[in-house]
Structures are given as C-alpha cells and as structure tokens.
Coordinates of C-alpha atoms in Angstrom, one line a residue:
Chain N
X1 CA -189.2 20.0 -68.6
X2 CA -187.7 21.8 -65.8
X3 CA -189.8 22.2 -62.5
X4 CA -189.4 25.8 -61.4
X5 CA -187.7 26.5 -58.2
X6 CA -190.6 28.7 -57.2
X7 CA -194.4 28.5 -57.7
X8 CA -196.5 31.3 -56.7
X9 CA -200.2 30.3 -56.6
X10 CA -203.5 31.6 -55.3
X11 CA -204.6 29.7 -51.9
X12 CA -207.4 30.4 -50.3
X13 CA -207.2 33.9 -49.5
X14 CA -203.8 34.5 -50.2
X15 CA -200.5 33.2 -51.6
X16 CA -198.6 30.1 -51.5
X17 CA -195.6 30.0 -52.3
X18 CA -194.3 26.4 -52.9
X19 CA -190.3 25.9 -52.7
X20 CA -187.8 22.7 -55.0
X21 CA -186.4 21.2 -52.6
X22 CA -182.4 20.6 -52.4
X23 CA -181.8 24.1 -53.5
X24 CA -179.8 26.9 -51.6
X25 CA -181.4 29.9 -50.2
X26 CA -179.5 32.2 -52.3
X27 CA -181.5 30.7 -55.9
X28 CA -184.5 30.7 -54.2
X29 CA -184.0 33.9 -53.2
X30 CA -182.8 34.7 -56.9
X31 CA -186.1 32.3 -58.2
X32 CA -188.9 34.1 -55.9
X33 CA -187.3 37.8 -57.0
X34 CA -187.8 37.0 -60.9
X35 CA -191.7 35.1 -60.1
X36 CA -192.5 38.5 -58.0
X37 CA -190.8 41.1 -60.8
X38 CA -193.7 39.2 -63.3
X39 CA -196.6 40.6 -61.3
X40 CA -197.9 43.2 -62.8
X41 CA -199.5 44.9 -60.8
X42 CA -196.7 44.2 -58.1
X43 CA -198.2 42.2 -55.0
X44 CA -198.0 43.8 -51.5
X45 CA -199.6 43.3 -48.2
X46 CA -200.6 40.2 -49.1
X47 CA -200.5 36.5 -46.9
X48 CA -197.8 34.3 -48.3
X49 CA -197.8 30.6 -47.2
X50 CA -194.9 29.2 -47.3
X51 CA -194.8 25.5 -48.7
X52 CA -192.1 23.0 -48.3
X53 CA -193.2 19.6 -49.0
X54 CA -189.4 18.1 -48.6
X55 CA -187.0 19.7 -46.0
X56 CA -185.1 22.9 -47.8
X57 CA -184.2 25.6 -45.7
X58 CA -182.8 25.6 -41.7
X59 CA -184.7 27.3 -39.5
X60 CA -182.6 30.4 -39.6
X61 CA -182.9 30.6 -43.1
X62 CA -186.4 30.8 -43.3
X63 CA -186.4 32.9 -40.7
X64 CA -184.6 35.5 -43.6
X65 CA -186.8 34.5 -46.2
X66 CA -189.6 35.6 -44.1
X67 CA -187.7 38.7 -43.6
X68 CA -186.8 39.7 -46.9
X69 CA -190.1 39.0 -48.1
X70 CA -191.8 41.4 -45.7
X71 CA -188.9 44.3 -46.3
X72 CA -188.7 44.4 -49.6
X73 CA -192.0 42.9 -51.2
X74 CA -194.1 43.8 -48.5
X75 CA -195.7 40.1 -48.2
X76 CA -196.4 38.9 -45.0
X77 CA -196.1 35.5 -44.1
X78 CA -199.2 33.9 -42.6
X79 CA -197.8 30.2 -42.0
X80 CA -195.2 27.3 -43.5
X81 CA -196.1 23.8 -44.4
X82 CA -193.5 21.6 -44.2
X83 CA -193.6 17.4 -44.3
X84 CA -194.1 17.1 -40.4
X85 CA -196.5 19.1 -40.1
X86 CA -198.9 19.5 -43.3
X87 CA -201.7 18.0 -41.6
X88 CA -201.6 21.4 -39.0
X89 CA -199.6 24.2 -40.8
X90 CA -198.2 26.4 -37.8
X91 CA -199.7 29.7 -38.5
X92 CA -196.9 32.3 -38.6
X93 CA -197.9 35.6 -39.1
X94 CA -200.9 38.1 -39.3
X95 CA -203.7 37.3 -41.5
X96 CA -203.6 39.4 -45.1
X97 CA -205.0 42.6 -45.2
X98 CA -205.8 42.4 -49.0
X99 CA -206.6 39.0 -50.9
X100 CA -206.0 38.3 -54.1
X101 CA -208.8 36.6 -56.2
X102 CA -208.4 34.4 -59.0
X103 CA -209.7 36.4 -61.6
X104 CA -207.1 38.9 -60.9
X105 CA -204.4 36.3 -61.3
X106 CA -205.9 35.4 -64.5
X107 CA -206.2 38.7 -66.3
X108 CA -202.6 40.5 -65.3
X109 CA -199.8 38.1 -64.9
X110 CA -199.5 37.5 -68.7
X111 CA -199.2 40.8 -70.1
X112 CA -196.0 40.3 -71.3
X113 CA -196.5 36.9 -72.6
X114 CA -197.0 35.7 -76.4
X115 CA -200.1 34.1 -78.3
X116 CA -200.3 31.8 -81.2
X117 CA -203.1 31.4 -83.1
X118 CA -204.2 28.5 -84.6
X119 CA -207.1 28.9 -87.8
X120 CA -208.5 25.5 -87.5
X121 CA -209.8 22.4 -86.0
X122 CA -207.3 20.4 -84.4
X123 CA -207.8 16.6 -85.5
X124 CA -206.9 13.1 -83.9
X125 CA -203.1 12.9 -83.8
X126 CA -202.0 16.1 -84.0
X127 CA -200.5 18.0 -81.9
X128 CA -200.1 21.7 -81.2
X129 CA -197.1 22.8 -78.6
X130 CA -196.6 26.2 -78.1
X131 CA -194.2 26.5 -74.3
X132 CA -193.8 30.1 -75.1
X133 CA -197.5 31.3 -74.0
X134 CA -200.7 30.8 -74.8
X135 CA -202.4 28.7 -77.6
X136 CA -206.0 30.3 -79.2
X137 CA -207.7 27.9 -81.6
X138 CA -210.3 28.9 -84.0
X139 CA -211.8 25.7 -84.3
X140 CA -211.8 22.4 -82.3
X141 CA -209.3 20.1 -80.9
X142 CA -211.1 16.6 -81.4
X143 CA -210.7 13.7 -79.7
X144 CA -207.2 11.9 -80.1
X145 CA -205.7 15.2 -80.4
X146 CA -203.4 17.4 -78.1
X147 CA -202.6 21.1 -77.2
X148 CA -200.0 22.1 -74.8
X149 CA -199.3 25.9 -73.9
X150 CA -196.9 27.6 -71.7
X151 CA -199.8 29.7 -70.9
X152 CA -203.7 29.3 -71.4
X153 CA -205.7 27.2 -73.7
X154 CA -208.3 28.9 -75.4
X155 CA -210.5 26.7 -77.8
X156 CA -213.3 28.8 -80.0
X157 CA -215.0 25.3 -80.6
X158 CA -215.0 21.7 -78.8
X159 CA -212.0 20.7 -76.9
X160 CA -212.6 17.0 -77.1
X161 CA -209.3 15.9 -77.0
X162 CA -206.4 16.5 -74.8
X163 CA -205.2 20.1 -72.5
X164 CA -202.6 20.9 -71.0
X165 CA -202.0 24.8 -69.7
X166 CA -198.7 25.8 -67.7
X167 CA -196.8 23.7 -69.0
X168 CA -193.9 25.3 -67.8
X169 CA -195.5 24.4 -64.3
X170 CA -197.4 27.8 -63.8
X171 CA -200.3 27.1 -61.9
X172 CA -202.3 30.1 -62.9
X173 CA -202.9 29.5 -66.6
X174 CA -206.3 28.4 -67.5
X175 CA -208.7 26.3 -69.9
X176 CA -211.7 27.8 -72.0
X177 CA -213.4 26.2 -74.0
X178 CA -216.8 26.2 -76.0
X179 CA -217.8 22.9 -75.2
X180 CA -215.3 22.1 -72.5
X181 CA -215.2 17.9 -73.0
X182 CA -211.6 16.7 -73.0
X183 CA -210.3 13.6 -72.4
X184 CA -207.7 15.0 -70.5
X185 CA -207.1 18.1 -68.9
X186 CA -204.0 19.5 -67.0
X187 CA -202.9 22.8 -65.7
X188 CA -199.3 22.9 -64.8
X189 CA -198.7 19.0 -62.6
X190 CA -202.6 18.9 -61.8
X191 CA -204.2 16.9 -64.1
X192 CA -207.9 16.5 -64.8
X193 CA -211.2 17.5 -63.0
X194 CA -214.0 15.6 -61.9
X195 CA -215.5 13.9 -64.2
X196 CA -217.2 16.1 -66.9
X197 CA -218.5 13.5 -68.9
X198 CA -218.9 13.5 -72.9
X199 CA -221.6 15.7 -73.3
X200 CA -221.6 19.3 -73.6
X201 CA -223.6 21.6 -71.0
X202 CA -224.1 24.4 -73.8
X203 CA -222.3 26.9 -72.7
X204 CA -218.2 28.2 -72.6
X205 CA -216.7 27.0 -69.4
X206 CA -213.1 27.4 -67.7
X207 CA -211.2 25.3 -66.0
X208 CA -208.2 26.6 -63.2
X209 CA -206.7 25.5 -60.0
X210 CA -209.3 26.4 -57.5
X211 CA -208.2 26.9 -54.0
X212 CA -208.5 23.8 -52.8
X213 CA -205.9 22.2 -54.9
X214 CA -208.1 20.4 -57.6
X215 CA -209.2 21.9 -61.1
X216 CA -212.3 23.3 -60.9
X217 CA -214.5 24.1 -63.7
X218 CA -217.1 26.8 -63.9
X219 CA -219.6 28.6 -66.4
X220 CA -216.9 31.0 -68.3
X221 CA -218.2 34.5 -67.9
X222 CA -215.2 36.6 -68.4
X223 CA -211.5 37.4 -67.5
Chain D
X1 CA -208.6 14.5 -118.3
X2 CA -210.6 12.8 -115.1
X3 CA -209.9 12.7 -111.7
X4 CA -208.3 11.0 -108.7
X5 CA -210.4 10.4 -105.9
X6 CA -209.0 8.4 -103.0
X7 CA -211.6 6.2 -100.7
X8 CA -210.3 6.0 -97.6
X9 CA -211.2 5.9 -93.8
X10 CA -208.2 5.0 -91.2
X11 CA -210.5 2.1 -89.6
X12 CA -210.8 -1.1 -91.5
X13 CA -213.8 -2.7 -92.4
X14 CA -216.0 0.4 -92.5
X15 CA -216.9 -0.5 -95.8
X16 CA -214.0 1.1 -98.2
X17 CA -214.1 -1.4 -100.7
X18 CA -217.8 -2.0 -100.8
X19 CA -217.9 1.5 -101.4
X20 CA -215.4 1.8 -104.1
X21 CA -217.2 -1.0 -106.0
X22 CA -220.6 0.4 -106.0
X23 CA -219.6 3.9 -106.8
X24 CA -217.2 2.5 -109.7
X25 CA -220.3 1.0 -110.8
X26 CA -222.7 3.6 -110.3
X27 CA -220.9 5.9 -112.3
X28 CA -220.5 3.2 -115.1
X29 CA -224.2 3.8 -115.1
X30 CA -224.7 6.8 -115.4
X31 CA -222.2 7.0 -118.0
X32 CA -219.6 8.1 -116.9
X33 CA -216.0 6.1 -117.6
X34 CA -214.4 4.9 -114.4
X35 CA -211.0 3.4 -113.5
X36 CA -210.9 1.7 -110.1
X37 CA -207.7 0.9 -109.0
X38 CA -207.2 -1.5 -105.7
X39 CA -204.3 0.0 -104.0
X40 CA -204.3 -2.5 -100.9
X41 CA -201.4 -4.6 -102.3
X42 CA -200.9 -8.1 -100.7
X43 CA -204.7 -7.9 -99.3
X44 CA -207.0 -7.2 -102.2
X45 CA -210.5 -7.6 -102.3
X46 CA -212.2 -4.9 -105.0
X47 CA -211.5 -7.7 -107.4
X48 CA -213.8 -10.2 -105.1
X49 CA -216.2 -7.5 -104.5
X50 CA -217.1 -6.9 -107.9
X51 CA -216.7 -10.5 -109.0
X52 CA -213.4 -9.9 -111.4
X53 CA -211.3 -12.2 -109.6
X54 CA -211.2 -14.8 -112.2
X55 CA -210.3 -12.2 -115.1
X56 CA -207.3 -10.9 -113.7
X57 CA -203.6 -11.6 -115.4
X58 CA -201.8 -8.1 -114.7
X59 CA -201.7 -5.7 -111.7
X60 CA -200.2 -2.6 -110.6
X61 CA -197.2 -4.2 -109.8
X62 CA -196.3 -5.5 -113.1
X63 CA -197.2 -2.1 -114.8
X64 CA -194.7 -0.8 -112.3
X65 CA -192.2 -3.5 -112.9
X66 CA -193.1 -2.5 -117.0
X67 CA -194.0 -6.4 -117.7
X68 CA -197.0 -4.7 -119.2
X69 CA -199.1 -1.7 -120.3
X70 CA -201.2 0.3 -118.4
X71 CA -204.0 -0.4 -120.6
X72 CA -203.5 -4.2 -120.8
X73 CA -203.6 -4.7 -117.1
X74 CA -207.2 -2.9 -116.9
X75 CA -209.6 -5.2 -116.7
X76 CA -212.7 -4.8 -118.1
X77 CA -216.2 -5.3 -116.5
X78 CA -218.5 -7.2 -118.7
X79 CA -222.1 -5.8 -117.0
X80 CA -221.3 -2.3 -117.2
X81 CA -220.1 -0.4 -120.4
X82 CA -216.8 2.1 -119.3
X83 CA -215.8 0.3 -116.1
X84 CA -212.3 -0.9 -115.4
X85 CA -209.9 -2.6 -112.6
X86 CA -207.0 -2.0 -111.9
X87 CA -205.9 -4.9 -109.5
X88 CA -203.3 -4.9 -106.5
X89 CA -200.8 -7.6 -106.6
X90 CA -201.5 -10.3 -104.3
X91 CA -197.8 -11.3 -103.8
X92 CA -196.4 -8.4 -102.9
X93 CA -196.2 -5.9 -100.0
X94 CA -197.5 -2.5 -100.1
X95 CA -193.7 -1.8 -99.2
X96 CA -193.0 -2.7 -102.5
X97 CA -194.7 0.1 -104.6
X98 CA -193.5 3.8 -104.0
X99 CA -196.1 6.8 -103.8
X100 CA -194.6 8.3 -106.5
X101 CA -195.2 5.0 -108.8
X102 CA -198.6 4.8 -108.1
X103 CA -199.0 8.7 -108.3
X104 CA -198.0 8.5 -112.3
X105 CA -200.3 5.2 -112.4
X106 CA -203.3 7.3 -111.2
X107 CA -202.2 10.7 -113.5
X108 CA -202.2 8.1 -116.5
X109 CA -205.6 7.0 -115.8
X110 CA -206.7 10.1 -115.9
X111 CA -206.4 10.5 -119.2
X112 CA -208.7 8.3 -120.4
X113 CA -211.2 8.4 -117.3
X114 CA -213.4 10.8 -115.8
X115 CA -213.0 9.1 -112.6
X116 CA -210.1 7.2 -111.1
X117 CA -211.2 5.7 -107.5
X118 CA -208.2 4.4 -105.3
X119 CA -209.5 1.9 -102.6
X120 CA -207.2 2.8 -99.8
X121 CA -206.4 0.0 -97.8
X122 CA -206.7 0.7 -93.8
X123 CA -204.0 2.0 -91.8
X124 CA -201.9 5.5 -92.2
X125 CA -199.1 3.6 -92.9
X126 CA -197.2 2.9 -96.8
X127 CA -200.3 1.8 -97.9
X128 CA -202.5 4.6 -97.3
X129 CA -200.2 6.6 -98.4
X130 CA -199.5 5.2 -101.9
X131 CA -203.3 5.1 -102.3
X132 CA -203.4 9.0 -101.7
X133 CA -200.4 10.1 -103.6
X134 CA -202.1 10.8 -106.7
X135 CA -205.9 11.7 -105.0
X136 CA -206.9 15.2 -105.7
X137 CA -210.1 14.4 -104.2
X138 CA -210.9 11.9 -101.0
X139 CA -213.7 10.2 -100.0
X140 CA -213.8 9.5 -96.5
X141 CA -215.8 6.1 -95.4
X142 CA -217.0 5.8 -92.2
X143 CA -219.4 4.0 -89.6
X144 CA -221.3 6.2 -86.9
X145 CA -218.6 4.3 -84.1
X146 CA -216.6 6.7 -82.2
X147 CA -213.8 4.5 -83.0
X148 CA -214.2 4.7 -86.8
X149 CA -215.0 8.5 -86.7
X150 CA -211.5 9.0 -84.7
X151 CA -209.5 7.3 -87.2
X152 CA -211.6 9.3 -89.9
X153 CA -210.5 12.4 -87.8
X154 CA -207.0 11.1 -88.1
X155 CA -207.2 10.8 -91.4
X156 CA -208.5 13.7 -92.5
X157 CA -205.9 15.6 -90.5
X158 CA -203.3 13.6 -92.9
X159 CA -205.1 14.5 -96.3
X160 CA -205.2 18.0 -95.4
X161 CA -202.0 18.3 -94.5
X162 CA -201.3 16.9 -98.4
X163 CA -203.4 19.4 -99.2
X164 CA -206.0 17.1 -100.9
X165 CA -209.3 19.0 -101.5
X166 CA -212.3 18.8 -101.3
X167 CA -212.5 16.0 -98.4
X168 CA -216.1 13.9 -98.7
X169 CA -217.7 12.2 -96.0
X170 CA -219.7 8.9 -96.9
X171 CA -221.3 7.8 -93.3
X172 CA -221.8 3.9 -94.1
X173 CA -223.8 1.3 -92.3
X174 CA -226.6 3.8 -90.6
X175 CA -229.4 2.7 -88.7
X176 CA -232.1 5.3 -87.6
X177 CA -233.8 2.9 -85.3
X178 CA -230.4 3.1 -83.2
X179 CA -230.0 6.5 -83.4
X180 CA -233.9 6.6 -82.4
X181 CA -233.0 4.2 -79.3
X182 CA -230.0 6.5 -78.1
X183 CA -227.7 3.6 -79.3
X184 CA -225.7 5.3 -82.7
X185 CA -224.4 8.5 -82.8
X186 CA -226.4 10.6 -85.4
X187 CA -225.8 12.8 -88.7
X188 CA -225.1 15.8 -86.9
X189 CA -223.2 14.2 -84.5
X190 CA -220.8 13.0 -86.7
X191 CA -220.6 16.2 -89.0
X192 CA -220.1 18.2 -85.8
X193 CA -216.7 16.3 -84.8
X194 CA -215.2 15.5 -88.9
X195 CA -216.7 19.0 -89.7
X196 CA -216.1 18.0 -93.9
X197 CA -218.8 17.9 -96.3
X198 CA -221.2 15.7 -96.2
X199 CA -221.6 13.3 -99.3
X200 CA -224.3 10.5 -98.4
X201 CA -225.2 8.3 -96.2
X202 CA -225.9 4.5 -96.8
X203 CA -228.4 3.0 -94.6
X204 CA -227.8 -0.7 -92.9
X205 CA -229.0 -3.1 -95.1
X206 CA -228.4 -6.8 -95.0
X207 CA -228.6 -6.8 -99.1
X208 CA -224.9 -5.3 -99.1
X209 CA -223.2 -8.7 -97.2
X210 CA -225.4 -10.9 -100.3
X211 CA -223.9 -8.6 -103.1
X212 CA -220.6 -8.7 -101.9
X213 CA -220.4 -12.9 -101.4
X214 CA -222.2 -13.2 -104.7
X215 CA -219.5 -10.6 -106.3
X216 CA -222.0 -8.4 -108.1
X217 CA -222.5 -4.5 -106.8
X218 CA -225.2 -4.3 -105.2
X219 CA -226.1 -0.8 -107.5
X220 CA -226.8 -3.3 -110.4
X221 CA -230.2 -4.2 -108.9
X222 CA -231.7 -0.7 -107.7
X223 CA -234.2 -2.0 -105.3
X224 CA -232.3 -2.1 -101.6
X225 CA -232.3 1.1 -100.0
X226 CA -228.1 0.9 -100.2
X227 CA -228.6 1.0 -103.9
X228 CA -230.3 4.0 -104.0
X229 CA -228.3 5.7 -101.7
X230 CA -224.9 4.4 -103.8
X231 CA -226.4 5.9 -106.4
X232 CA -227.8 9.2 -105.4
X233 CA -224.2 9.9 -104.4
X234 CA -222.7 8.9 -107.9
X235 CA -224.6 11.4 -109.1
X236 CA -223.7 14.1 -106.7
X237 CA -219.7 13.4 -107.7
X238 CA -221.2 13.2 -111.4
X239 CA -221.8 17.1 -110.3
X240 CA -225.6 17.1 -110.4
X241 CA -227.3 18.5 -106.8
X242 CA -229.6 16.0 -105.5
X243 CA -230.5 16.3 -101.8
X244 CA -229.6 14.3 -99.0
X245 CA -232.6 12.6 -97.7
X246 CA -233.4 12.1 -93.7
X247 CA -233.5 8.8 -93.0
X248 CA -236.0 8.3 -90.7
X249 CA -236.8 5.4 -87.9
X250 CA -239.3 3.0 -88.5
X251 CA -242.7 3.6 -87.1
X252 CA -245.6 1.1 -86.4
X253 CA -247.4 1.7 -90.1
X254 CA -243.5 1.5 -92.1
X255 CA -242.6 -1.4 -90.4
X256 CA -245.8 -3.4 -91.6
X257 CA -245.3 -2.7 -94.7
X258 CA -242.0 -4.0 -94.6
X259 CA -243.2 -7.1 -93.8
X260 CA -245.0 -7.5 -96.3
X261 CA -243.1 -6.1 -99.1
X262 CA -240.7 -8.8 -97.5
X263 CA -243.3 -12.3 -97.7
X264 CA -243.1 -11.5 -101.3

C-alpha cells in the first residue's frame, strides 16, 4: 500500500499537515491541492501545523508552501515540526481563528466516498477488504476474523475480531461498533487503543485518532 | 431417501466421534435406520468407539477402489437393530479419497438410510472437506473453550460458504459448577459468538471416557446424565420438539444426593 504524500489530520485545535519525505515541493504541492479539493466544506482560516518528521523541503521552500497555503486556501500556518526540533515545535504563525472538531471531520469529508454492505456475521478466518470506502456489517465480525476499509468500519453487532479503518492511511476514518471488543484495532498506521479488555461495556462505542496521537475510544453518540 | 448430516467441529478432541457414536445409536433406538460413516481416513476411531473394530473387512476405500459393494462393506451392529458402519481405511491418507467419491458414497446411503452421519475428522484441510461433500446438514461439536469455539467459528464460516443448511450446535463436555465459579464460558455465551441453532448440550460426565474404553455407547445404558442428553437430541433430529433443559449447578441438598445415589 502506498503511503500518501500528504496526510491532513485534526490536532489539537487545528490541522496538521504531515509531509513523505524525499519528495519535491512541486507533488506535494500537487498532493496537498487534491487532500484540500476533498473537503467539503472547503477549510479556511484555519491553523495548519506543518509536520516533517525526516528533512523534505529547504528553508525557502517552505517558506512558499507557507505562502501558497495562506493565498490560496486561506490556512494559516501556526508552527513546523521537523526532526531537530519535535520536542519544541517553533511556533510560526498566529493562532486559528476557527477550529475544527472531530466530529466535523467525521461527518463531511466522505461524501463522495462508497459503502459496502455486508448482511452477516463475519466468522473466524474470513476476511472482508473493501479499500474503496467504508465497510457496514449487519452482523458481527468474531474473533479470528478481519475487516479492512478504505474508510470507516461500522459493525451493527460485536466486533471481536480484527479492524482496520484508513487503510489507505487516512487518519480520519473511524470504528463503531456495538460491542466494540477487538483483538486488534487500527486506523490508518495507528494501531490499537488501551486496552479495552474482552468484555463489553453495553453500549455502541467509537474509536478515532484523538488529538493526542493515540486511538481513543468513547461512548458512540452520533456523527 | 435419508439424509447427510456431517459432525464436525475444526478443534480435535471436542468429542466428534463420541458424538457420532451415540447419536448413531440413539437413533437406532428410536427406530430410526442409520448409516455412520468414519470419514477420518488413516486415523479412525468410530469403529473403537462403538466396539466394531474386530468386525471390519471393507472400508470406504475399497468401495471406492470397487473391491466391493457398498452394502458389503457396512457393517452391522449387533446391539441395535438398523445401525451400520461404514469404516475409514486405516492405511491410507485422507489424500487419497476425493470429495466427489465420498459425496456419491454418502448420496448412496441415503437411499437406504434415514440418517447418514459423517464423523469429520479435525482440521479444514482434505479431510474435512471429503467428510462435508455430501452433508446437507452439519452438526457442529464443540467444548465451551474459546479455542474450540473459534475453530467452530471457522468452521461454520466454511459450511456456509458450501451452503450446507441448517448448521446445529452440540455444546459437549459442560459443567455448570464452572460456569457457576466464573471458570466456563456459558450457553449464551457461546450462542452469542457461533449465533447457529442450538441442538443440545451434553453435560461433563466421567461415564462417557468408561463407554468409550469399553467400546459400547454410552446411550445403551440410559442412566448417566450424557445418555439422556444424547438422546433427547436424537429425538430432536428424529423431528420431534423436546426442550432444552437448563442445566443447573449443584447446590448443597443435589450434591448429597449424589453421594449417595453414588455409595450404591
């Protein structure tokens, strides 16, 4: 599976935007254009953090990245990690004037994206792969077994068995479940929770990428 | 014309062939014919298990091989009027025996029999699938161990897939005073993850290992609690509804008596 050259994911209050390294500026230029034209609705005034775990652009060149991305998407950017100094990220620009939350990443980013459905219980050994978008399942997935979406995992029963949502490495795809119990559990390159144990808390949960870069699962209420 | 029913259960040693025997027998005895047929070629035991092991000249493989007829390779069992065996050969490999082979073994059977039980032997591989090849019907065997229950899991996944149906659970080897103690999984457990019907369940009992070393069923002598439970679900296949009783843990006054009934 490809990595993408661009990942856009919530962060705190704002955006980061994490950046392949080795690439040149012009296809991540070309990368972050198509990941921004998927917004819907488009993001403005919003902090971007600008994430380079590996050395990828000069200093000049960010410098035009930061441009472009406050002339033409109207994203301001708030500060850049790169390997040196990721312990204290140099704060950049002015702080967001508009924050987006995670439940409004959840709900609008995948409008244009498809769903399979699957009518029953998934059982030990098989497998359900669907890269395209997201998997529903009208039953459970049991232990043993695996489901892997492009998009989000939806299980109308017990997910006992194995996860994995974004598999095309977006970072905003989720997990809900019934009973959320799984053996495994990954969302894009982050891979499972603290431990939930084996036994069911009785009600429909979710699991995403909270802000502080582990999966976090809550009581699922709604989108 | 009978039908096929496949006992199977992924795991080994959940009790497959024990179960095979007594519900072969138990339908004998309630009058129905029965043809069990021992598909675990190179490792059979349903011979052993219902003490025919001395009486056997032909298997399945020489049918195949056409060294004899179907008929002649049955063999009969002398305590029960209508049972037969159909034994696995001992020195071959379950490589050696296609699925469609024992398919038009099983549809031939079926002609004569009202049932035809397959004792699967463990495993997904060649051998299981022989064994289900000509199953319309499966009986699924299996301890409450999430091991066992995963490989039931498995495969029922597989049978489905073949699109055998109906898919009956048998949950062997249960012990309410674990299940009391926090220590077994329970009924609806168990049901809750396989999610098939349920067809019985046989309570531990120490009277099964006896019957199987002396090589009579143990549904010949009706009174362990196994028996019963054997055949209470011979009759449910036989089509009559008979609930499904709770098993329940022993308490102070139930395990007295048990004592006793035990001096005796």
């Amino acid at each position: 599976m490809a990595h993408p050259i661009v990942t856009l994911r919530a962060y705190g209050d704002g955006l980061r935007l994490i950046i392949r390294p080795n690439l040149s500026i012009t296809e991540i230029e070309e990368a972050i254009q198509q990941e921004l034209a998927r917004m819907n609705p488009p993001l403005s005034e919003t902090s971007v953090q600008i994430d380079m775990r590996a050395p990828v652009l000069t200093d000049k060149e960010l410098e035009r990245l930061k441009t472009k991305l406050q002339k033409t998407y109207n994203l301001q950017t708030r500060e850049v990690a790169s390997p040196d100094e990721t312990a204290a990220p140099v704060v950049v620009a002015a702080p967001a004037t508009h924050t987006i939350s995670q439940t409004l990443m959840l709900s609008h980013n995948e409008s244009s994206e498809q769903s399979r459905i699957v009518p029953q219980t998934i059982r030990s050994g098989q497998t359900e792969d669907f890269p395209q978008g997201s998997l529903i399942i009208y039953g459970d997935v049991n232990q043993g077994a695996e489901v892997r979406a492009g998009g989000d995992v939806i299980v109308l029963g017990a997910l006992r068995g194995s996860a994995h949502a974004g598999t095309n490495g977006r970072l905003s795809a989720v997990v809900i479940a019934m009973e959320l119990v799984p053996l495994h559990l990954q969302i894009g390159n982050y891979i499972n929770p603290p431990l939930l144990g084996q036994k069911s808390r009785g009600y429909p949960e979710i699991a995403h990428i909270g802000s502080k870069d582990i999966i976090v699962v809550e009581r699922f209420v709604k989108f | 014309m009978g039908k096929v029913i496949v006992v199977t259960s992924g795991k080994g040693g959940v009790g497959k062939t024990t179960s095979t025997a007594n519900l072969g027998t138990a339908l004998a005895l309630i009058g129905k014919t029965v043809a069990v047929v021992d598909a675990d070629v190179g490792l059979r035991n349903l011979d052993v298990v219902m003490g025919l092991e001395s009486r056997i000249i032909y298997t399945s493989m020489d049918v195949i091989e056409k060294q004899c007829e179907l008929q002649k390779a049955l063999v009969r069992d002398r305590r029960v009027e209508g049972l037969m065996l159909l034994a696995a050969s001992q020195k071959n490999d379950k490589d050696d025996i296609q699925p469609e082979q024992m398919k038009s073994i099983c549809q031939r059977l079926t002609v004569n029999y009202d049932f035809v039980l397959v004792d699967s032997p463990a495993g997904i591989e060649r051998g299981f699938q022989n064994a289900a090849a000509g199953a319309e019907e499966a009986i699924i065997v299996t301890t409450p161990d999430v091991s066992a229950i995963r490989d039931a899991d498995r495969i029922i996944g597989l049978l489905q897939n073949a699109r055998v149906e109906p898919i009956n659970l048998v949950l062997n080897r249960f012990s309410p005073d674990l299940v009391k103690s926090g220590n077994m999984l329970d009924k609806s457990d168990v049901l809750d993850i396989l999610n098939i019907e349920l067809l019985g369940i046989i309570p531990e009992d120490e009277a099964v290992i006896a019957s199987t070393n002396r090589g009579i069923p143990l549904v010949h002598s009706t009174s362990s609690s196994a028996a019963q439970a054997y055949m209470r679900i011979a009759r449910r296949l036989s089509g009559q509804q008979i609930p499904i009783p709770d098993l329940h843990a022993k308490n102070f006054f139930s395990g007295i008596m048990e004592w006793f009934s035990r001096k005796r």
